Every structure is written in C-alpha cells, then in structure tokens.
C-alpha cells in the first residue's frame, strides 16, 4: 500500500506530500438537488473522521425557510456510520472502523435545490501499527501529529463559523430586501384599496346605475 | 452563481494510465459522481489573493473501463468561473488535468465537470478532485530545499504557517461579522421607520378619502 502511494506521489509531482501528512481539503460547496454524495478515502483503520456541513440558504424571496438536509455517512462495508436528519448544519466526528472509501451523502427531501458547504478531514496519528517491525516510533513525530490534529480542529471550527456566517448573511440580505419590498407593496396596496373604496362610493351615487337608489 | 452552459466537444482520446496512477491519492481528494448526462459543480467562496491548486482525474472503477471503448465517453470540461463570470480555466476531453491560479477578486469560484452523453445512459462517471487553497497549497518541498530545513523543523514550520492562517481567518471573520452587524442594525432601524410611516400613510390616505368624498357630495348637493 505504501509503495503504491509513493509511486503515485512521484508521478504526480505537482503535489508532492509526505506519506503520513494528511493535509486538509478546503470547504467546498455543492448544490444538492436530490442526493449528492462525496467520497473520501480513509487510509488507516481507527482514523478520526471529522467535519462539518452547513446548508447555505438560497436567497429565496417568497418561500419560507427550508426544513433541512439529511446527512449520512456510509462505511465501505455498507453500514451507516453516522446520520443526521433535517438539520441546517452540524459538526460530526467519528472513528473510522475500517480503512476504505467512505461515502458522505446529503439528501434533500424537497424539490428546491439547496447549496451545502461541507468540510471533511481525516486525521491520523502515527502509532506502532503503521510501521515496519524494525522501525521505531519517534515520540516527537507523535506529538507533532497531535499538534497538527489540534490545529486542524481549530481550522475546522473556523470553516464552520465561516459557513454559518455566510448563511446568516444570506438571511440578513433576505430580511433587508423583504422589509423594503413588502413595505412598498403594503403602501401601494393601501393606496389602491382606498381609491377602490372612493370609486365604489362614487358609483353608488352615480345617476346612471340606479336613479338615486341610495 | 453562474454555471456555464455546455459547449461543442471534440473527440480526442486521452491517456488512460494516468488515471490508474492518480486514483486514490493520499487521502485529501474527494470523489464525485457525475451523472451520465448532467453537470456537477463544486464551488467555494475565496478571498482575494489566494493560491488555488486543483488536480482532477477520472477514477478507475467498474464503470471506467466502459469509457475507454466508447470514444465519446471520457470527456470532461472544467470551466472555473470567477465571481464575475470570466472563464479562468477550461479543459476538454481529458482524463486528468490540473490548474493553478491566484485569485484576483474575492467571491464565489465555481468548477464544473460534465460528460458527453454518448455511450451508456445511466452510467455515471467518478471524478476525483484534489482542491487546495491558501496554506494547503504551499509547495513545501521547494521551500525545504531553498531554506535547507528538514524533518522536525519543517513540520514545525508547517504548523507555524497553519497558525498564521488561523489568525488571518479570525481577522477576516471578525470583519465579516462587523459588516453583517451594520446591515442588521440598518434593517432594524428601517423596520421601525417603515412601520411608523405605514401608519402615517394610512392616516394620510384616509384623510384624503374623507376630503375627496366631502367635495364630491357637496358637488352633488347631497350634503
């Protein structure tokens, strides 16, 4: 497994990374129409898979808030490792029971498409199982890996905050637009209603309809 | 967000062995499934002056072997649109590609993949995307060679730049929150003023009604 990864790294020289350095991916956004799945490969059993996702609200003027997105994580064996229903965003963390390709799926129960911004990180702390028999585990490497994981959790929290901030901004923008347009519509409606009233009363007193019926 | 619409596709077959080599990279890449006739887009809101590196490849799975034999199948586009709709990167009919750019404006950047609908219907394509921005995109090997550091010192240097990134992100978040608080407060003030004004509009309109009807009835000699 290691030799195959090493040869791949040499060939894809644009992204030379050390074999035990798992750098984070950015928080990407995906538009979920019905079901959208993202796959991520977990190298070692026992790795901590952590991440978060936030439903970034679309700027819908007329409709009310979306009820939420369902989120499930499926292990390579096919069973669901983590699931969350009907939320507008959450953090998750679990220990991978085995290595392999994990599937992270978002399901949108309604027809309006939603954009989900997600971040997945797989953290690995080197331990004795990864090494060959005659290699020693340098404790400083373990400590550096733990430091990196702690820093990673700070970065993950920041990405979550940033996504939540974006969602909040969309809500604010929507509120601002609604205040302006709904108020203008209200004034227009009021003016229309009163002029309709005036016309109706005029009509009641008009001679052509009925000869002074009122 | 503006997704770019499809364009004409050529039919040049590409090297298949690259996808064998680049599939299942060292843990960072995410895989997406593209439906046989459709577009899959990923987007991210990126600030100004940030390095973006992306590497994309078709993943060799049980569906991929079908694509070698159908010449129209292994086609993908990658337009990366900037927030103003400019097409920053474009690649047709490849099985592996990469791009690098430095953002010149802050906003939402979109990368879209789609396949030509020829070949088997209903058979989706799995694409692996390795998307790195900012600190994660730094080329540590060249920095290590240039400054001649290695081992623990290099790791600590990486951690230091990660901490720097955390601090910059915090400052950015703080500015965004300040912006949003201003918008919230103006909206709050507007709600108050517009509500009072609606009461005023109501009173004005009713006075106008009464005045007009009075004039009208006086004209009709009913009062």
mmCIF file with all atom_site columns, C-alpha atoms in Angstrom, chain A residues 4-5 7-9 11-12 14-19 21-31 36-41 43 101 115 118 122 140-141 144 147-148 151 154-155 158 161-162 165-166 168-169 172-173 175-176 179-180 183 186-187 190-191 193-195 197-198 201-202 205-206, chain B residues 1 3 20-33 40-45 47 53-55 98-100 130-133 136 141 151-152 154-156 158-159 162-163 165-166 169-170 172-173 176-177 180 183-184 187 190-191 194 197-198 201-202 205 209 212-213 216-217 222:
data_model
loop_
_atom_site.group_PDB
_atom_site.id
_atom_site.type_symbol
_atom_site.label_atom_id
_atom_site.label_alt_id
_atom_site.label_comp_id
_atom_site.label_asym_id
_atom_site.label_entity_id
_atom_site.label_seq_id
_atom_site.pdbx_PDB_ins_code
_atom_site.Cartn_x
_atom_site.Cartn_y
_atom_site.Cartn_z
_atom_site.occupancy
_atom_site.B_iso_or_equiv
_atom_site.pdbx_formal_charge
_atom_site.auth_seq_id
_atom_site.auth_comp_id
_atom_site.auth_asym_id
_atom_site.auth_atom_id
_atom_site.pdbx_PDB_model_num
ATOM 1   C CA . UNK A 1 4   ? 1.861   2.271  -4.450  1.00 0.00 ? 4   UNK A CA 1
ATOM 2   C CA . UNK A 1 5   ? 1.180   5.616  -2.753  1.00 0.00 ? 5   UNK A CA 1
ATOM 3   C CA . UNK A 1 7   ? 4.968   5.844  -6.759  1.00 0.00 ? 7   UNK A CA 1
ATOM 4   C CA . UNK A 1 8   ? 1.790   7.796  -7.273  1.00 0.00 ? 8   UNK A CA 1
ATOM 5   C CA . UNK A 1 9   ? 3.231   10.752 -5.416  1.00 0.00 ? 9   UNK A CA 1
ATOM 6   C CA . UNK A 1 11  ? 4.390   10.760 -10.738 1.00 0.00 ? 11  UNK A CA 1
ATOM 7   C CA . UNK A 1 12  ? 2.004   13.452 -9.612  1.00 0.00 ? 12  UNK A CA 1
ATOM 8   C CA . UNK A 1 14  ? 2.826   18.739 -8.671  1.00 0.00 ? 14  UNK A CA 1
ATOM 9   C CA . UNK A 1 15  ? 1.503   17.705 -5.266  1.00 0.00 ? 15  UNK A CA 1
ATOM 10  C CA . UNK A 1 16  ? 4.437   16.105 -3.500  1.00 0.00 ? 16  UNK A CA 1
ATOM 11  C CA . UNK A 1 17  ? 3.371   15.429 0.033   1.00 0.00 ? 17  UNK A CA 1
ATOM 12  C CA . UNK A 1 18  ? 4.831   13.292 2.725   1.00 0.00 ? 18  UNK A CA 1
ATOM 13  C CA . UNK A 1 19  ? 3.106   9.976  3.078   1.00 0.00 ? 19  UNK A CA 1
ATOM 14  C CA . UNK A 1 21  ? 0.920   14.128 6.159   1.00 0.00 ? 21  UNK A CA 1
ATOM 15  C CA . UNK A 1 22  ? -2.810  14.332 5.605   1.00 0.00 ? 22  UNK A CA 1
ATOM 16  C CA . UNK A 1 23  ? -3.430  17.919 4.585   1.00 0.00 ? 23  UNK A CA 1
ATOM 17  C CA . UNK A 1 24  ? -6.953  19.258 4.808   1.00 0.00 ? 24  UNK A CA 1
ATOM 18  C CA . UNK A 1 25  ? -9.171  19.965 1.870   1.00 0.00 ? 25  UNK A CA 1
ATOM 19  C CA . UNK A 1 26  ? -10.981 23.245 1.657   1.00 0.00 ? 26  UNK A CA 1
ATOM 20  C CA . UNK A 1 27  ? -14.599 23.670 2.469   1.00 0.00 ? 27  UNK A CA 1
ATOM 21  C CA . UNK A 1 28  ? -16.353 23.125 -0.800  1.00 0.00 ? 28  UNK A CA 1
ATOM 22  C CA . UNK A 1 29  ? -19.953 23.802 -1.662  1.00 0.00 ? 29  UNK A CA 1
ATOM 23  C CA . UNK A 1 30  ? -22.166 21.517 -3.607  1.00 0.00 ? 30  UNK A CA 1
ATOM 24  C CA . UNK A 1 31  ? -25.721 22.090 -4.807  1.00 0.00 ? 31  UNK A CA 1
ATOM 25  C CA . UNK A 1 36  ? -25.379 14.302 -3.573  1.00 0.00 ? 36  UNK A CA 1
ATOM 26  C CA . UNK A 1 37  ? -22.623 12.021 -2.434  1.00 0.00 ? 37  UNK A CA 1
ATOM 27  C CA . UNK A 1 38  ? -18.998 12.784 -1.808  1.00 0.00 ? 38  UNK A CA 1
ATOM 28  C CA . UNK A 1 39  ? -16.448 10.040 -1.386  1.00 0.00 ? 39  UNK A CA 1
ATOM 29  C CA . UNK A 1 40  ? -13.354 10.221 0.730   1.00 0.00 ? 40  UNK A CA 1
ATOM 30  C CA . UNK A 1 41  ? -10.722 7.594  1.213   1.00 0.00 ? 41  UNK A CA 1
ATOM 31  C CA . UNK A 1 43  ? -6.150  5.194  4.763   1.00 0.00 ? 43  UNK A CA 1
ATOM 32  C CA . UNK A 1 101 ? -13.785 4.529  0.762   1.00 0.00 ? 101 UNK A CA 1
ATOM 33  C CA . UNK A 1 115 ? -26.315 24.566 -1.512  1.00 0.00 ? 115 UNK A CA 1
ATOM 34  C CA . UNK A 1 118 ? -19.023 20.940 3.745   1.00 0.00 ? 118 UNK A CA 1
ATOM 35  C CA . UNK A 1 122 ? -9.328  12.634 8.168   1.00 0.00 ? 122 UNK A CA 1
ATOM 36  C CA . UNK A 1 140 ? 8.242   13.736 18.686  1.00 0.00 ? 140 UNK A CA 1
ATOM 37  C CA . UNK A 1 141 ? 6.514   12.674 15.482  1.00 0.00 ? 141 UNK A CA 1
ATOM 38  C CA . UNK A 1 144 ? 3.730   16.830 16.137  1.00 0.00 ? 144 UNK A CA 1
ATOM 39  C CA . UNK A 1 147 ? -0.428  19.222 17.475  1.00 0.00 ? 147 UNK A CA 1
ATOM 40  C CA . UNK A 1 148 ? -1.375  19.197 13.858  1.00 0.00 ? 148 UNK A CA 1
ATOM 41  C CA . UNK A 1 151 ? -4.681  22.871 14.867  1.00 0.00 ? 151 UNK A CA 1
ATOM 42  C CA . UNK A 1 154 ? -9.319  24.881 15.139  1.00 0.00 ? 154 UNK A CA 1
ATOM 43  C CA . UNK A 1 155 ? -9.275  25.330 11.370  1.00 0.00 ? 155 UNK A CA 1
ATOM 44  C CA . UNK A 1 158 ? -13.255 28.327 11.691  1.00 0.00 ? 158 UNK A CA 1
ATOM 45  C CA . UNK A 1 161 ? -18.075 29.524 11.581  1.00 0.00 ? 161 UNK A CA 1
ATOM 46  C CA . UNK A 1 162 ? -17.394 30.979 8.171   1.00 0.00 ? 162 UNK A CA 1
ATOM 47  C CA . UNK A 1 165 ? -21.660 33.412 8.854   1.00 0.00 ? 165 UNK A CA 1
ATOM 48  C CA . UNK A 1 166 ? -22.403 33.100 5.132   1.00 0.00 ? 166 UNK A CA 1
ATOM 49  C CA . UNK A 1 168 ? -26.515 34.309 8.367   1.00 0.00 ? 168 UNK A CA 1
ATOM 50  C CA . UNK A 1 169 ? -25.573 36.918 5.809   1.00 0.00 ? 169 UNK A CA 1
ATOM 51  C CA . UNK A 1 172 ? -29.900 39.156 6.649   1.00 0.00 ? 172 UNK A CA 1
ATOM 52  C CA . UNK A 1 173 ? -29.901 40.140 3.000   1.00 0.00 ? 173 UNK A CA 1
ATOM 53  C CA . UNK A 1 175 ? -34.657 40.201 5.529   1.00 0.00 ? 175 UNK A CA 1
ATOM 54  C CA . UNK A 1 176 ? -33.444 43.539 4.252   1.00 0.00 ? 176 UNK A CA 1
ATOM 55  C CA . UNK A 1 179 ? -38.511 44.777 4.550   1.00 0.00 ? 179 UNK A CA 1
ATOM 56  C CA . UNK A 1 180 ? -38.099 47.175 1.651   1.00 0.00 ? 180 UNK A CA 1
ATOM 57  C CA . UNK A 1 183 ? -43.356 47.739 2.822   1.00 0.00 ? 183 UNK A CA 1
ATOM 58  C CA . UNK A 1 186 ? -48.074 47.478 1.529   1.00 0.00 ? 186 UNK A CA 1
ATOM 59  C CA . UNK A 1 187 ? -48.207 51.217 0.797   1.00 0.00 ? 187 UNK A CA 1
ATOM 60  C CA . UNK A 1 190 ? -53.239 50.660 0.893   1.00 0.00 ? 190 UNK A CA 1
ATOM 61  C CA . UNK A 1 191 ? -53.480 53.405 -1.726  1.00 0.00 ? 191 UNK A CA 1
ATOM 62  C CA . UNK A 1 193 ? -57.688 49.882 -1.521  1.00 0.00 ? 193 UNK A CA 1
ATOM 63  C CA . UNK A 1 194 ? -58.650 53.427 -0.604  1.00 0.00 ? 194 UNK A CA 1
ATOM 64  C CA . UNK A 1 195 ? -59.034 54.555 -4.214  1.00 0.00 ? 195 UNK A CA 1
ATOM 65  C CA . UNK A 1 197 ? -63.326 52.472 -1.933  1.00 0.00 ? 197 UNK A CA 1
ATOM 66  C CA . UNK A 1 198 ? -63.685 56.004 -3.302  1.00 0.00 ? 198 UNK A CA 1
ATOM 67  C CA . UNK A 1 201 ? -68.843 55.067 -3.294  1.00 0.00 ? 201 UNK A CA 1
ATOM 68  C CA . UNK A 1 202 ? -68.924 57.335 -6.318  1.00 0.00 ? 202 UNK A CA 1
ATOM 69  C CA . UNK A 1 205 ? -74.186 57.693 -6.005  1.00 0.00 ? 205 UNK A CA 1
ATOM 70  C CA . UNK A 1 206 ? -73.942 57.782 -9.732  1.00 0.00 ? 206 UNK A CA 1
ATOM 71  C CA . UNK B 2 1   ? -23.619 31.558 -9.023  1.00 0.00 ? 1   UNK B CA 1
ATOM 72  C CA . UNK B 2 3   ? -22.908 27.771 -14.188 1.00 0.00 ? 3   UNK B CA 1
ATOM 73  C CA . UNK B 2 20  ? -4.725  4.350  -12.717 1.00 0.00 ? 20  UNK B CA 1
ATOM 74  C CA . UNK B 2 21  ? -1.812  6.075  -11.127 1.00 0.00 ? 21  UNK B CA 1
ATOM 75  C CA . UNK B 2 22  ? -3.607  9.053  -9.737  1.00 0.00 ? 22  UNK B CA 1
ATOM 76  C CA . UNK B 2 23  ? -6.636  7.335  -8.310  1.00 0.00 ? 23  UNK B CA 1
ATOM 77  C CA . UNK B 2 24  ? -6.899  7.067  -4.536  1.00 0.00 ? 24  UNK B CA 1
ATOM 78  C CA . UNK B 2 25  ? -4.410  9.789  -3.704  1.00 0.00 ? 25  UNK B CA 1
ATOM 79  C CA . UNK B 2 26  ? -3.057  10.265 -0.265  1.00 0.00 ? 26  UNK B CA 1
ATOM 80  C CA . UNK B 2 27  ? -6.310  10.994 1.481   1.00 0.00 ? 27  UNK B CA 1
ATOM 81  C CA . UNK B 2 28  ? -7.050  14.570 0.506   1.00 0.00 ? 28  UNK B CA 1
ATOM 82  C CA . UNK B 2 29  ? -9.020  14.108 -2.652  1.00 0.00 ? 29  UNK B CA 1
ATOM 83  C CA . UNK B 2 30  ? -12.751 13.840 -2.700  1.00 0.00 ? 30  UNK B CA 1
ATOM 84  C CA . UNK B 2 31  ? -14.578 11.848 -5.301  1.00 0.00 ? 31  UNK B CA 1
ATOM 85  C CA . UNK B 2 32  ? -17.741 12.942 -7.026  1.00 0.00 ? 32  UNK B CA 1
ATOM 86  C CA . UNK B 2 33  ? -20.039 11.034 -9.286  1.00 0.00 ? 33  UNK B CA 1
ATOM 87  C CA . UNK B 2 40  ? -21.712 18.503 -11.343 1.00 0.00 ? 40  UNK B CA 1
ATOM 88  C CA . UNK B 2 41  ? -20.345 21.708 -9.907  1.00 0.00 ? 41  UNK B CA 1
ATOM 89  C CA . UNK B 2 42  ? -18.405 22.450 -6.800  1.00 0.00 ? 42  UNK B CA 1
ATOM 90  C CA . UNK B 2 43  ? -17.914 25.964 -5.579  1.00 0.00 ? 43  UNK B CA 1
ATOM 91  C CA . UNK B 2 44  ? -16.120 27.837 -2.896  1.00 0.00 ? 44  UNK B CA 1
ATOM 92  C CA . UNK B 2 45  ? -16.082 31.364 -1.663  1.00 0.00 ? 45  UNK B CA 1
ATOM 93  C CA . UNK B 2 47  ? -10.941 35.775 -0.769  1.00 0.00 ? 47  UNK B CA 1
ATOM 94  C CA . UNK B 2 53  ? -4.463  24.462 -6.824  1.00 0.00 ? 53  UNK B CA 1
ATOM 95  C CA . UNK B 2 54  ? -6.643  21.726 -8.186  1.00 0.00 ? 54  UNK B CA 1
ATOM 96  C CA . UNK B 2 55  ? -5.971  18.338 -9.611  1.00 0.00 ? 55  UNK B CA 1
ATOM 97  C CA . UNK B 2 98  ? -4.687  20.303 -13.114 1.00 0.00 ? 98  UNK B CA 1
ATOM 98  C CA . UNK B 2 99  ? -4.622  24.012 -12.772 1.00 0.00 ? 99  UNK B CA 1
ATOM 99  C CA . UNK B 2 100 ? -3.236  26.685 -10.532 1.00 0.00 ? 100 UNK B CA 1
ATOM 100 C CA . UNK B 2 130 ? -7.937  17.457 -5.192  1.00 0.00 ? 130 UNK B CA 1
ATOM 101 C CA . UNK B 2 131 ? -8.729  21.041 -4.330  1.00 0.00 ? 131 UNK B CA 1
ATOM 102 C CA . UNK B 2 132 ? -6.372  23.055 -2.216  1.00 0.00 ? 132 UNK B CA 1
ATOM 103 C CA . UNK B 2 133 ? -6.372  26.723 -1.437  1.00 0.00 ? 133 UNK B CA 1
ATOM 104 C CA . UNK B 2 136 ? -2.595  23.885 1.990   1.00 0.00 ? 136 UNK B CA 1
ATOM 105 C CA . UNK B 2 141 ? 9.337   20.722 -0.854  1.00 0.00 ? 141 UNK B CA 1
ATOM 106 C CA . UNK B 2 151 ? 12.412  16.776 9.449   1.00 0.00 ? 151 UNK B CA 1
ATOM 107 C CA . UNK B 2 152 ? 11.020  18.191 12.642  1.00 0.00 ? 152 UNK B CA 1
ATOM 108 C CA . UNK B 2 154 ? 9.927   21.507 8.503   1.00 0.00 ? 154 UNK B CA 1
ATOM 109 C CA . UNK B 2 155 ? 6.944   20.111 10.356  1.00 0.00 ? 155 UNK B CA 1
ATOM 110 C CA . UNK B 2 156 ? 7.092   22.922 12.871  1.00 0.00 ? 156 UNK B CA 1
ATOM 111 C CA . UNK B 2 158 ? 4.208   23.980 8.547   1.00 0.00 ? 158 UNK B CA 1
ATOM 112 C CA . UNK B 2 159 ? 2.451   24.253 11.885  1.00 0.00 ? 159 UNK B CA 1
ATOM 113 C CA . UNK B 2 162 ? -1.109  26.941 9.779   1.00 0.00 ? 162 UNK B CA 1
ATOM 114 C CA . UNK B 2 163 ? -1.339  29.052 12.933  1.00 0.00 ? 163 UNK B CA 1
ATOM 115 C CA . UNK B 2 165 ? -3.626  31.088 8.588   1.00 0.00 ? 165 UNK B CA 1
ATOM 116 C CA . UNK B 2 166 ? -5.862  30.572 11.625  1.00 0.00 ? 166 UNK B CA 1
ATOM 117 C CA . UNK B 2 169 ? -9.067  33.691 9.147   1.00 0.00 ? 169 UNK B CA 1
ATOM 118 C CA . UNK B 2 170 ? -10.136 35.013 12.530  1.00 0.00 ? 170 UNK B CA 1
ATOM 119 C CA . UNK B 2 172 ? -11.423 38.005 8.271   1.00 0.00 ? 172 UNK B CA 1
ATOM 120 C CA . UNK B 2 173 ? -14.339 36.516 10.174  1.00 0.00 ? 173 UNK B CA 1
ATOM 121 C CA . UNK B 2 176 ? -17.374 39.989 8.054   1.00 0.00 ? 176 UNK B CA 1
ATOM 122 C CA . UNK B 2 177 ? -19.258 39.900 11.312  1.00 0.00 ? 177 UNK B CA 1
ATOM 123 C CA . UNK B 2 180 ? -23.186 41.982 8.924   1.00 0.00 ? 180 UNK B CA 1
ATOM 124 C CA . UNK B 2 183 ? -26.611 45.550 7.852   1.00 0.00 ? 183 UNK B CA 1
ATOM 125 C CA . UNK B 2 184 ? -28.642 44.083 10.706  1.00 0.00 ? 184 UNK B CA 1
ATOM 126 C CA . UNK B 2 187 ? -32.551 46.738 8.772   1.00 0.00 ? 187 UNK B CA 1
ATOM 127 C CA . UNK B 2 190 ? -35.737 50.554 8.761   1.00 0.00 ? 190 UNK B CA 1
ATOM 128 C CA . UNK B 2 191 ? -38.369 48.245 10.240  1.00 0.00 ? 191 UNK B CA 1
ATOM 129 C CA . UNK B 2 194 ? -41.299 51.918 7.770   1.00 0.00 ? 194 UNK B CA 1
ATOM 130 C CA . UNK B 2 197 ? -44.523 55.504 8.079   1.00 0.00 ? 197 UNK B CA 1
ATOM 131 C CA . UNK B 2 198 ? -47.156 52.936 7.179   1.00 0.00 ? 198 UNK B CA 1
ATOM 132 C CA . UNK B 2 201 ? -49.594 56.599 5.081   1.00 0.00 ? 201 UNK B CA 1
ATOM 133 C CA . UNK B 2 202 ? -52.798 55.048 6.437   1.00 0.00 ? 202 UNK B CA 1
ATOM 134 C CA . UNK B 2 205 ? -54.894 58.153 2.752   1.00 0.00 ? 205 UNK B CA 1
ATOM 135 C CA . UNK B 2 209 ? -60.610 59.839 1.161   1.00 0.00 ? 209 UNK B CA 1
ATOM 136 C CA . UNK B 2 212 ? -62.500 63.876 -1.550  1.00 0.00 ? 212 UNK B CA 1
ATOM 137 C CA . UNK B 2 213 ? -65.883 62.355 -0.669  1.00 0.00 ? 213 UNK B CA 1
ATOM 138 C CA . UNK B 2 216 ? -67.899 65.093 -4.180  1.00 0.00 ? 216 UNK B CA 1
ATOM 139 C CA . UNK B 2 217 ? -71.082 65.057 -2.115  1.00 0.00 ? 217 UNK B CA 1
ATOM 140 C CA . UNK B 2 222 ? -76.242 65.713 -1.174  1.00 0.00 ? 222 UNK B CA 1
#
